Every structure is written in structure tokens, then in C-alpha cells.
Coordinates of C-alpha atoms in Angstrom, one line a residue:
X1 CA -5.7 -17.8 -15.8
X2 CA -6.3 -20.4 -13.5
X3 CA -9.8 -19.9 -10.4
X4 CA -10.7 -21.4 -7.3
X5 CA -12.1 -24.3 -9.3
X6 CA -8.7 -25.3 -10.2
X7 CA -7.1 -25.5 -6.8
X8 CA -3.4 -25.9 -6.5
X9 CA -1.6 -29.2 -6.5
X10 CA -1.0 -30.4 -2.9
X11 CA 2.3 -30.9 -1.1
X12 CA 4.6 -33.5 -1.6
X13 CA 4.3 -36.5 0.9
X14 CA 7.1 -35.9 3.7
X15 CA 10.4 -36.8 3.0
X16 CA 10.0 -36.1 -0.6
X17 CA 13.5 -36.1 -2.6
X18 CA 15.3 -32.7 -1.9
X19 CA 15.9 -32.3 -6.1
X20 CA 11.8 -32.6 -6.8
X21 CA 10.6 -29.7 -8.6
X22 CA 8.0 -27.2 -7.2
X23 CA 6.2 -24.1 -8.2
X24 CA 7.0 -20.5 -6.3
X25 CA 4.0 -19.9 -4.3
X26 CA 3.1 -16.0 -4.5
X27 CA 0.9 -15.5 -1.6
X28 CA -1.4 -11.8 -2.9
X29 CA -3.0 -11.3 -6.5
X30 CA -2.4 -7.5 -6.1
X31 CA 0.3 -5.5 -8.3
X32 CA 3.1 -6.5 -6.0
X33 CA 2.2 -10.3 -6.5
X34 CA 1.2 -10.2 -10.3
X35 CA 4.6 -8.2 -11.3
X36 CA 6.5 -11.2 -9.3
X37 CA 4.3 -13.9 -11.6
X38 CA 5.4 -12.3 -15.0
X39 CA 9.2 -12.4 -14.0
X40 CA 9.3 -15.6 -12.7
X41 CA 7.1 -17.2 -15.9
X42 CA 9.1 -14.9 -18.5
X43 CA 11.6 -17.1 -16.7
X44 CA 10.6 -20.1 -17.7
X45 CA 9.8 -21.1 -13.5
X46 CA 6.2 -21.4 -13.2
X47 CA 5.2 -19.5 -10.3
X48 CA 1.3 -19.6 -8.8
X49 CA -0.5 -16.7 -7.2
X50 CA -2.4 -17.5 -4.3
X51 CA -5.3 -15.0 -4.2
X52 CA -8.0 -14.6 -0.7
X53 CA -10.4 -12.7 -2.7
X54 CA -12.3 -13.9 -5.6
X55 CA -10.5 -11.3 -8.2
X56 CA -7.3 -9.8 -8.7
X57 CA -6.3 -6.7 -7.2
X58 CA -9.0 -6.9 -4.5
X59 CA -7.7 -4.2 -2.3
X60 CA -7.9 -1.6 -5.2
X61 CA -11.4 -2.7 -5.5
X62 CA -12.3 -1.5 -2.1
X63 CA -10.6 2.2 -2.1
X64 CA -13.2 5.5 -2.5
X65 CA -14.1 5.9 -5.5
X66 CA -11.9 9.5 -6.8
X67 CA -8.4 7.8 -5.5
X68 CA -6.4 8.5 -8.4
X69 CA -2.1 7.4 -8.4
X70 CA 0.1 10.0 -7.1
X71 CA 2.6 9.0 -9.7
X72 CA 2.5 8.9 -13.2
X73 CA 1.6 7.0 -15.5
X74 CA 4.7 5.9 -17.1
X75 CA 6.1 4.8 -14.1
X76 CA 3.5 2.9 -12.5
X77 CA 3.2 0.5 -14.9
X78 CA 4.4 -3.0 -13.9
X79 CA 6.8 -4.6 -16.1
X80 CA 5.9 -6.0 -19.3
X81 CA 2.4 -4.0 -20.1
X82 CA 2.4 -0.4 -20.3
X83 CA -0.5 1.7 -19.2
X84 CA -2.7 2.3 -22.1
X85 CA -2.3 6.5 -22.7
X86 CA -5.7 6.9 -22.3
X87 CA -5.9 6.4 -18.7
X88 CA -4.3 9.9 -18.5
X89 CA -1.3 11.3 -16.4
X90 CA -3.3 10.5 -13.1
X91 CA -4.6 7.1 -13.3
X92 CA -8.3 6.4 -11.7
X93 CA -8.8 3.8 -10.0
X94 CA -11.3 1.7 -11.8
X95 CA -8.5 1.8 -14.8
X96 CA -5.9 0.7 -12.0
X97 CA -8.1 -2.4 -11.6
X98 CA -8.8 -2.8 -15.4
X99 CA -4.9 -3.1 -15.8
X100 CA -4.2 -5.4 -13.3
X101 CA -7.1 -7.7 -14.8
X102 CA -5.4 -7.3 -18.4
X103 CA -2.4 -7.6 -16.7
X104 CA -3.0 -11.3 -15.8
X105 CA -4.7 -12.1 -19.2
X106 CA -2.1 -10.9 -21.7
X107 CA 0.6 -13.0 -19.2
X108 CA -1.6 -15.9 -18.9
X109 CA -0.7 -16.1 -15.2
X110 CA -1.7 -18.5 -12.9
X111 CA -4.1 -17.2 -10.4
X112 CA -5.4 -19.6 -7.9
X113 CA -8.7 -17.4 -6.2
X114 CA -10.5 -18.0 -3.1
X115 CA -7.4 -19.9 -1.3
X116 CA -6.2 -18.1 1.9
X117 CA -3.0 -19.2 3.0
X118 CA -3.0 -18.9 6.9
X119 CA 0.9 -20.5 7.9
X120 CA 4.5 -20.9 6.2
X121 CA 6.5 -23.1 7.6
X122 CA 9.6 -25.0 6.7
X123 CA 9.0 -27.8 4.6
X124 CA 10.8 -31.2 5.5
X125 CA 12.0 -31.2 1.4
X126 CA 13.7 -28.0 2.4
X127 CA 11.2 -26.0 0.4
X128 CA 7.9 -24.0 2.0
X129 CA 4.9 -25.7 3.0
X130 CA 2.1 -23.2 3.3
X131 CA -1.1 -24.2 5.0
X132 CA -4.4 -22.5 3.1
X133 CA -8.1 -22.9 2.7
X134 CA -9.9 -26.4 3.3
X135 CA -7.1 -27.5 4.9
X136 CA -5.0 -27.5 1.8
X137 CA -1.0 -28.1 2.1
X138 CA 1.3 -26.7 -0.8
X139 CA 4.6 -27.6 -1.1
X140 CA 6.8 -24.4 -2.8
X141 CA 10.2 -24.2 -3.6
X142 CA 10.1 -20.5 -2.8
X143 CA 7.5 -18.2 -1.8
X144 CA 6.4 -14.7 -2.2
X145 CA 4.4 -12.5 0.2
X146 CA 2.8 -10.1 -1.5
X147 CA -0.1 -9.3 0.6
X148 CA -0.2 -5.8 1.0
X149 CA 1.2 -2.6 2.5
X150 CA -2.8 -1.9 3.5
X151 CA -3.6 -4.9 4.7
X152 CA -6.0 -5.0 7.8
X153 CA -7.2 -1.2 9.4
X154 CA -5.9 -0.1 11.8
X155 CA -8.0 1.2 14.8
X156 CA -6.2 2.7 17.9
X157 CA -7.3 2.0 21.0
X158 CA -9.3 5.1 21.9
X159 CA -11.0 4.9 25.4
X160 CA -14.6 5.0 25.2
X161 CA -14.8 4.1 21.5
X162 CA -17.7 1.5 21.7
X163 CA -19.8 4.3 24.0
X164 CA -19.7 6.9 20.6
X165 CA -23.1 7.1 19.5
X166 CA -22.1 9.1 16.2
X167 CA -21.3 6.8 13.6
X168 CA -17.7 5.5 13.1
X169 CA -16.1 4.1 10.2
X170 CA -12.4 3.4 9.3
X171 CA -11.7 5.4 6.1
X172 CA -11.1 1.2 4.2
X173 CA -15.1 1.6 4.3
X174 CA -15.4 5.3 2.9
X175 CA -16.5 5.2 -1.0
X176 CA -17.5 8.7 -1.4
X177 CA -18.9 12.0 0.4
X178 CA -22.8 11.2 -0.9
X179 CA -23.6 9.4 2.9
X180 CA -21.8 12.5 4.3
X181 CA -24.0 15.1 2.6
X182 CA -24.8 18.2 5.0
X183 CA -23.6 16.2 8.1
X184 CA -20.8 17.3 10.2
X185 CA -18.1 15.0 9.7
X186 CA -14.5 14.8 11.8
X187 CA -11.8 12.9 9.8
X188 CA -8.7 11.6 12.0
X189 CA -5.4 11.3 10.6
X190 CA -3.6 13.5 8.2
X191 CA -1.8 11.5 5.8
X192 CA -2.8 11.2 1.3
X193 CA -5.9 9.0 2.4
X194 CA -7.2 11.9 5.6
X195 CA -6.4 14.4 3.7
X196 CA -8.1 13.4 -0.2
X197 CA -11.5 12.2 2.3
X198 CA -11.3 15.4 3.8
X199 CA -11.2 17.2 0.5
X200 CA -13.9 14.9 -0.7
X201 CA -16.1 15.8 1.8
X202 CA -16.3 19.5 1.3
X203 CA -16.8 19.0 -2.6
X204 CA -19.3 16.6 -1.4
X205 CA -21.6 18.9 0.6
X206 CA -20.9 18.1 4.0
X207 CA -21.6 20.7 6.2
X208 CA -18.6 20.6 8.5
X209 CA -15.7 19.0 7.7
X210 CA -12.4 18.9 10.6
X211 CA -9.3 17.4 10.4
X212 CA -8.1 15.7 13.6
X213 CA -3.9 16.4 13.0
X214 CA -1.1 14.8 15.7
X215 CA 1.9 15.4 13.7
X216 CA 1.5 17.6 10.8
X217 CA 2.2 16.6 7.3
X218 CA 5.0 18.1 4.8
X219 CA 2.4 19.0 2.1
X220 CA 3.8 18.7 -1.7
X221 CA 2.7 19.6 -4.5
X222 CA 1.7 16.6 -7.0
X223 CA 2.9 18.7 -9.8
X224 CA 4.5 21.7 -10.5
X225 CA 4.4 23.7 -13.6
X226 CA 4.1 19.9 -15.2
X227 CA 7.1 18.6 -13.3
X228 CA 5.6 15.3 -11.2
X229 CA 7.2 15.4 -7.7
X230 CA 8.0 11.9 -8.1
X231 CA 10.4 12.7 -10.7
X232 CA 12.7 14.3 -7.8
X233 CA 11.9 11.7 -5.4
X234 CA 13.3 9.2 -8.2
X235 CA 16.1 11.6 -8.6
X236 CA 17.2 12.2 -4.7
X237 CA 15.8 8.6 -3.1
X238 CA 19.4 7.5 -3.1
X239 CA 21.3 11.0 -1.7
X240 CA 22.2 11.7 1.6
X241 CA 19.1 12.2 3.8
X242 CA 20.5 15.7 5.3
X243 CA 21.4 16.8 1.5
X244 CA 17.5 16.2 0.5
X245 CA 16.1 18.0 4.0
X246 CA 18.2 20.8 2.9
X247 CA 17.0 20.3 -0.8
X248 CA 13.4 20.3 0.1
X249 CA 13.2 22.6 2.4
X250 CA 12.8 26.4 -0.4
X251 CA 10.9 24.0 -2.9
X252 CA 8.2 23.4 -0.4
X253 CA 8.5 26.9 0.7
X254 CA 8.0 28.2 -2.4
X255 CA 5.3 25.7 -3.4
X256 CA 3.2 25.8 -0.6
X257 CA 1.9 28.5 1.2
X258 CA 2.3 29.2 5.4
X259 CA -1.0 27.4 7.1
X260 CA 0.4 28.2 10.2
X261 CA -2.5 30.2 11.4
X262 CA -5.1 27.6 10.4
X263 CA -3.5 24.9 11.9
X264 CA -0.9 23.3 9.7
X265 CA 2.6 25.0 10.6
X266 CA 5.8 23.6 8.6
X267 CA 7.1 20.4 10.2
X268 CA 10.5 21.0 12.2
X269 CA 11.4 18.2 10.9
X270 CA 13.0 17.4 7.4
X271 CA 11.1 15.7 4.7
X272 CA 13.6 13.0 4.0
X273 CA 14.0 12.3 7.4
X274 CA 10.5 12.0 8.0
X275 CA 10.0 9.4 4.9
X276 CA 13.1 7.3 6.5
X277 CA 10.6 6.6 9.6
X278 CA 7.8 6.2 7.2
X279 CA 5.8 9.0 6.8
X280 CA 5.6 10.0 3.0
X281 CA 4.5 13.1 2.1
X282 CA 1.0 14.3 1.3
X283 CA 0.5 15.4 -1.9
X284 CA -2.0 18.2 -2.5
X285 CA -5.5 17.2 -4.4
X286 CA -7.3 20.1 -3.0
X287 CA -6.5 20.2 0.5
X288 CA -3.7 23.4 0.8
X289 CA -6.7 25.3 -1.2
X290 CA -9.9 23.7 1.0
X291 CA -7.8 24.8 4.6
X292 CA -7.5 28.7 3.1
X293 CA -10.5 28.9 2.8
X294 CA -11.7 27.5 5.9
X295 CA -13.5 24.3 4.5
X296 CA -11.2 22.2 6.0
X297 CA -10.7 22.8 9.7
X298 CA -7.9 21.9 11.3
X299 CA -8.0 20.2 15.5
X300 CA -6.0 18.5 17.8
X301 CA -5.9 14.6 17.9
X302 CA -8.3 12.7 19.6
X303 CA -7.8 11.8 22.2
X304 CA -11.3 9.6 23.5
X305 CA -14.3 9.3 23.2
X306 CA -17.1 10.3 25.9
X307 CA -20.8 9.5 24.9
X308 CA -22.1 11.2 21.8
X309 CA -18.6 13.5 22.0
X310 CA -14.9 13.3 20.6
X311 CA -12.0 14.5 23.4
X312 CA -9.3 16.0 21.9
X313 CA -5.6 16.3 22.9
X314 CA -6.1 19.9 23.6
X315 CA -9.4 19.2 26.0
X316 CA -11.7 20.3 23.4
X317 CA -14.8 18.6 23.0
X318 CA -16.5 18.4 19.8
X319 CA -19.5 16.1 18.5
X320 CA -19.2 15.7 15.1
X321 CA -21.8 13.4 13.6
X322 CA -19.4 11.0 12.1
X323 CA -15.9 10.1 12.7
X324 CA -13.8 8.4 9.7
X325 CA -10.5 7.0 11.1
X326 CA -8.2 7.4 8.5
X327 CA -5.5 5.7 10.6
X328 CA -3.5 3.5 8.3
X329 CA -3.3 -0.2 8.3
X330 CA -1.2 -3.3 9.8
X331 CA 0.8 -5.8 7.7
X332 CA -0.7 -8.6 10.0
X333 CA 2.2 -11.2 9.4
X334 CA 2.5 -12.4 12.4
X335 CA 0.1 -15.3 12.4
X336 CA 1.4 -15.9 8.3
X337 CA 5.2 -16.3 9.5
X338 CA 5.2 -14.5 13.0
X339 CA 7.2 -18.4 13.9
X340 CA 10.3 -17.6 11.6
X341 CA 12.0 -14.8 13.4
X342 CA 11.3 -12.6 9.8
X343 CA 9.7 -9.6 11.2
X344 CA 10.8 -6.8 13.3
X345 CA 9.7 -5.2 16.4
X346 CA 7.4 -2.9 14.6
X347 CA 5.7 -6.5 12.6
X348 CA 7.5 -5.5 9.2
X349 CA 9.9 -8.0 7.4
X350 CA 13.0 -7.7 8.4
X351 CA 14.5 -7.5 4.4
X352 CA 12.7 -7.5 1.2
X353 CA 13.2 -7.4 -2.5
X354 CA 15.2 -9.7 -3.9
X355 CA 17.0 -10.4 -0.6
X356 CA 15.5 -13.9 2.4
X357 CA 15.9 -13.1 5.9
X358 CA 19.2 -15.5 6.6
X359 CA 17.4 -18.3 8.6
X360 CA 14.8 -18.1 5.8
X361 CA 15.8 -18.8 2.7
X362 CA 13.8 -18.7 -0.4
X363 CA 11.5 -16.6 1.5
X364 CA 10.8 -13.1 -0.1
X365 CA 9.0 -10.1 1.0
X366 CA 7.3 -7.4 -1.7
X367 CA 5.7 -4.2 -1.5
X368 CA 5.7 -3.6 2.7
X369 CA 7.6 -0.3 2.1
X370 CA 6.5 3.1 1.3
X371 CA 8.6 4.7 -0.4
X372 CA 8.6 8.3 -1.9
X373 CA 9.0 7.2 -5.8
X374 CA 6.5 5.6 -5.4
X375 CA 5.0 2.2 -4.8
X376 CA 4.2 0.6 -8.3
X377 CA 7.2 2.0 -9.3
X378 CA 9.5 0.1 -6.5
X379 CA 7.0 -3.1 -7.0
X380 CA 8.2 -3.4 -9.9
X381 CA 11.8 -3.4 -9.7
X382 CA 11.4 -5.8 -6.4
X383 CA 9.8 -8.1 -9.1
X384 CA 12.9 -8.6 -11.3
X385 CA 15.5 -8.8 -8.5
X386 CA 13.0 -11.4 -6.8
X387 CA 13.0 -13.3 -9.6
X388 CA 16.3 -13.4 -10.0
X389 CA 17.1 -14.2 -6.7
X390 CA 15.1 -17.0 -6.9
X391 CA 16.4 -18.6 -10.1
X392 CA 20.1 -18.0 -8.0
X393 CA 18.5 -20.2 -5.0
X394 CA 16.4 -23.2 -6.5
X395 CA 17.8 -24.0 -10.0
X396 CA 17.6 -27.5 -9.4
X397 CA 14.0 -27.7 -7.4
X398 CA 11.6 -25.4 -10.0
X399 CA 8.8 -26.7 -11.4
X400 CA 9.2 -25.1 -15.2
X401 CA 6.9 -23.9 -17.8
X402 CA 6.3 -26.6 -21.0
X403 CA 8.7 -25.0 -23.4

């Protein structure tokens, strides 16, 4: 495994011959990136992973501390290393990092650490030329971004934020409910990450906890009677999206209980439907149980700040005496290749997997979806159609591995 001290090798001079050979750039040392590395290289195509941080997986580094997969298991595992058994059904996520450290050593991939790459553009070879750290210019013959589906926080622009004299975090920051102890805490935003802080909280010892909903959840049970629910969301992901609201709609009734009259009424709208504009379900560590019983209280959204209070959308004022935003993240491509007409309106890729944009190609997007069978899972099948996508494109201009 290669480190910062090895830095990568620059980019040819301009006008270099269209046939020379380059390596595939991945730009992310997280699961996404390191599954794309082990395809290419059991390829033969040497491909090097461009990492910001100083270690691998950096982003699973920073999560709070109980985050455990919602999927199993067997089928998070990235291709070519299993999960070792004794990580259990529900994998922590200390042993998430732990495999994606032995990951890279029983590969021997090339990580390059500490290089940020800020710009791809199109190379004059007809490759990539991405600009990075200390003014450093890499010539690829393809490239990978894999920089992550939780990229940069995501703060809305609440009036009177900066006047709160509570304290106010984004949930990227929260580790655990020990800061929280016997304080009255308000937690925005209802989705696996709200509602687990939430639940956190109260087995934490915090004295109040609410839950700040604007569109409430479809609530699923992570596993019933030992059946995984990803197992069905493998099983439908590829039916009609009316036949699965239908589907779904008596499992969930059966599995989870009314919380209509504490705040949580069942969605009007179907859970397939709701996944297809990207809101995945939230999968129940505690937080059906912790609303019963009144631990978990649920309010309106906010809707400002005034002072030392929170405004919600139903004109309640409440003044909690912290606020964690648990309001998702941005992909923040736009300054990385926001000048190659690749993204959409909403600042997502326009394709991904093994498929370039059309005025891009050798360009490849992995892991900016969310999808209900899960994300290691899908990461992982992007990896070998990438790969093979990009053996199809640059036979002739890969740099390849020594045989």
C-alpha cells in the first residue's frame, strides 16, 4: 500500500502520444473506491486511489460511535474478502473500518493519502488530467469518483441560525449521548441517522429528547422473525414500483404499530415510491419502542431560530438546550467536475456504474445512490461493471500491473 510519501507520478507533458499508457485514477479511499481498485488490479490495469484523508475509509471513521450496517453481513462485503463471521449479523463500525484497512492489505492496493484532487478536466492525450494537492497534475486514462454519498453536511438555511445561543451541531460531529447527559436535546430530521441519535440519546440519559419531523418516515423493521428486510428489498428492487407500494403496504402494517397519536402517522405515500425520490426507509433500532413510550417526542419542523429559542412550522416555540441537525449531506461535485455538463439539476451525476456521461467518456461515477439493498451491497456490483467498462474503453492506453 502506497502513502502520501509516495506521491503519484505526474502528468504526461501536453501533446503526449494518444496510445501512452496511464493508470485509472480513483478519486475516494472509502468502500466505493477500494472495491473499484481490486477489480481493476484483479484485472491486470493498475488503478491508484487518490485518498484526502490520511487513512482509508475516513468518513466511517467519523460516524457516532453505536452506527452498526443495516444490512447483513454477507452482503456487505466488497468483492474479494468476506467479512470475518465474527463481526456478527450487524457489523459495528470500528469492524467496518478494520475491514476496509485489511481490505487494502490483503489486495495490496495502491493508496496514495493526503492528495486532494480539486478539478477534472479533459486531458489534451484524450485521457483525464486531475489537478490535486501541491499543485500536482495526474494524467489518468480513466477516472473514478468515489467520494462519497455523505460528503459535506448539509445545513439549511434557517433564519436566525447564528443568533441560537443553545449549542448547535450537525449530527457528522455527534459521537455519542455522554455530552448530552440530562440536557434537553432537539434532534432535526427523521431519517436512519435522526432517528438512531434520537434513540441514543434517551439510552444516554438526556433528559428530553424531541424529534423535529417534516415528512414522516416509513419505519421498517430491520428484521423480522430473522428475516433481514434487505433480503426483500434485494428481491423487489427491480419490480414495478406500484406492485412493491402495494407489497409493502400489510407488511409494514403488520410490523409496525399505529404512532399516529404520538406524532408519526403512516406516510400517504408508498414506500417504493418514496425510495425512487430518495428517501429510504428508516429501519427501527429502538426508535418505534422509544416514541411508545414517550421518550422520543415527536414536533413540527423548524422552522427558525429566534434568540435562545427554536420556531417551529406549527408556531411552537421550544428552547431545547441543543439542537443536532441531522439533515443529510451534499455530494459537492460541482467544483470537482461541475465544468463537464455531468451532473444534474439536483448536483448528482447524471449516470453511474459502469456507464460515462456521453460527452465524458472514461468518466465513472460510484456509490452517489441510495438504494434500498443496500449501499455496500450495490458498491460492489458498480465495482465489477466499472471495471469492465473500463477495460471496454482504454485497452490500448492502461498502464498494467508487472505480470
Amino acid at each position: 500500500m502506497a502513502d502520501s510519501s509516495n506521491p503519484p507520478t505526474p502528468a504526461a507533458p501536453t501533446g503526449a502520444a494518444p496510445t501512452a499508457e496511464h493508470p485509472v485514477y480513483v478519486v475516494g479511499g472509502g468502500p466505493g473506491g477500494l472495491s473499484v481498485a481490486y477489480e481493476l488490479r484483479a484485472r491486470g490495469i493498475r488503478a491508484v486511489v487518490l485518498e484526502r484523508s490520511d487513512r482509508v475509509g475516513s468518513s466511517w471513521r467519523k460516524h457516532y460511535d453505536r452506527l452498526r450496517l443495516h444490512t447483513t453481513r454477507r452482503m456487505s462485503a466488497l468483492p474479494g474478502l468476506p467479512m470475518p463471521r465474527r463481526f456478527g449479523r450487524w457489523v459495528a463500525r470500528d469492524d467496518v473500518v478494520r475491514y476496509l484497512e485489511k481490505y487494502t492489505e490483503v489486495h495490496d492496493l495502491e493508496i496514495v493519502t493526503g492528495v486532494e484532487v480539486s478539478r477534472i478536466e479533459h486531458a489534451a492525450d484524450g485521457g483525464w488530467l486531475l489537478h490535486a494537492t501541491g499543485g500536482r497534475e495526474l494524467t489518468g486514462a480513466a477516472v473514478v469518483v468515489a467520494t462519497g454519498f455523505n460528503h459535506t453536511p448539509r445545513i439549511p438555511d434557517w433564519a436566525g441560525l447564528e443568533s441560537f445561543s443553545g449549542e448547535f451541531a450537525h449530527a457528522g460531529a455527534y459521537r455519542n449521548a455522554e455530552p448530552y447527559a440530562g440536557r434537553d436535546v432537539l434532534v432535526v430530521g427523521v431519517g436512519n441517522t435522526g432517528a438512531e441519535i434520537a434513540v441514543d440519546l434517551v439510552e444516554g440519559g438526556a433528559s428530553r429528547v424531541r424529534l423535529a419531523v417534516r415528512t414522516v418516515p416509513h419505519i421498517v423493521r430491520r428484521s423480522t422473525a430473522g428475516w433481514p428486510s434487505q433480503y426483500s428489498a434485494v428481491l423487489v428492487r427491480r419490480l414495478p414500483v406500484r406492485l412493491v407500494d402495494r407489497l409493502a403496504k400489510p407488511v409494514t402494517r403488520l410490523g409496525v404499530p399505529d404512532l399516529t397519536a404520538q406524532g408519526l402517522p403512516r406516510p400517504d405515500s408508498g414506500l417504493y415510491s418514496r425510495v425512487r425520490e430518495g428517501a429510504i426507509p428508516v429501519q427501527d433500532v429502538g426508535l418505534i419502542d422509544a416514541v411508545r413510550k414517550g421518550k422520543i417526542e415527536i414536533v413540527a419542523a423548524v422552522d427558525s431560530f429566534e434568540g435562545g429559542k427554536v420556531v417551529l412550522a406549527d408556531g411552537t416555540r421550544i428552547e431545547p438546550d441543543a439542537v443536532i441537525a441531522a439533515t443529510g449531506y451534499v455530494r459537492a461535485l460541482e467544483g470537482l467536475v461541475g465544468d463537464l455538463d455531468v451532473l444534474d439539476e439536483r448536483g448528482r451525476p447524471v449516470v453511474s456504474g459502469g456507464r460515462s456521461p456521453q460527452n465524458a467518456p472514461g468518466l465513472y461515477f460510484t456509490g452517489f445512490t441510495n438504494p434500498i439493498s443496500g449501499m455496500f451491497r450495490e458498491l460492489a456490483i458498480d465495482a465489477e461493471k466499472i471495471a469492465k467498462a473500463v477495460v471496454r474503453y482504454g485497452a490500448d492506453r492502461l498502464a498494467r500491473l508487472p505480470e
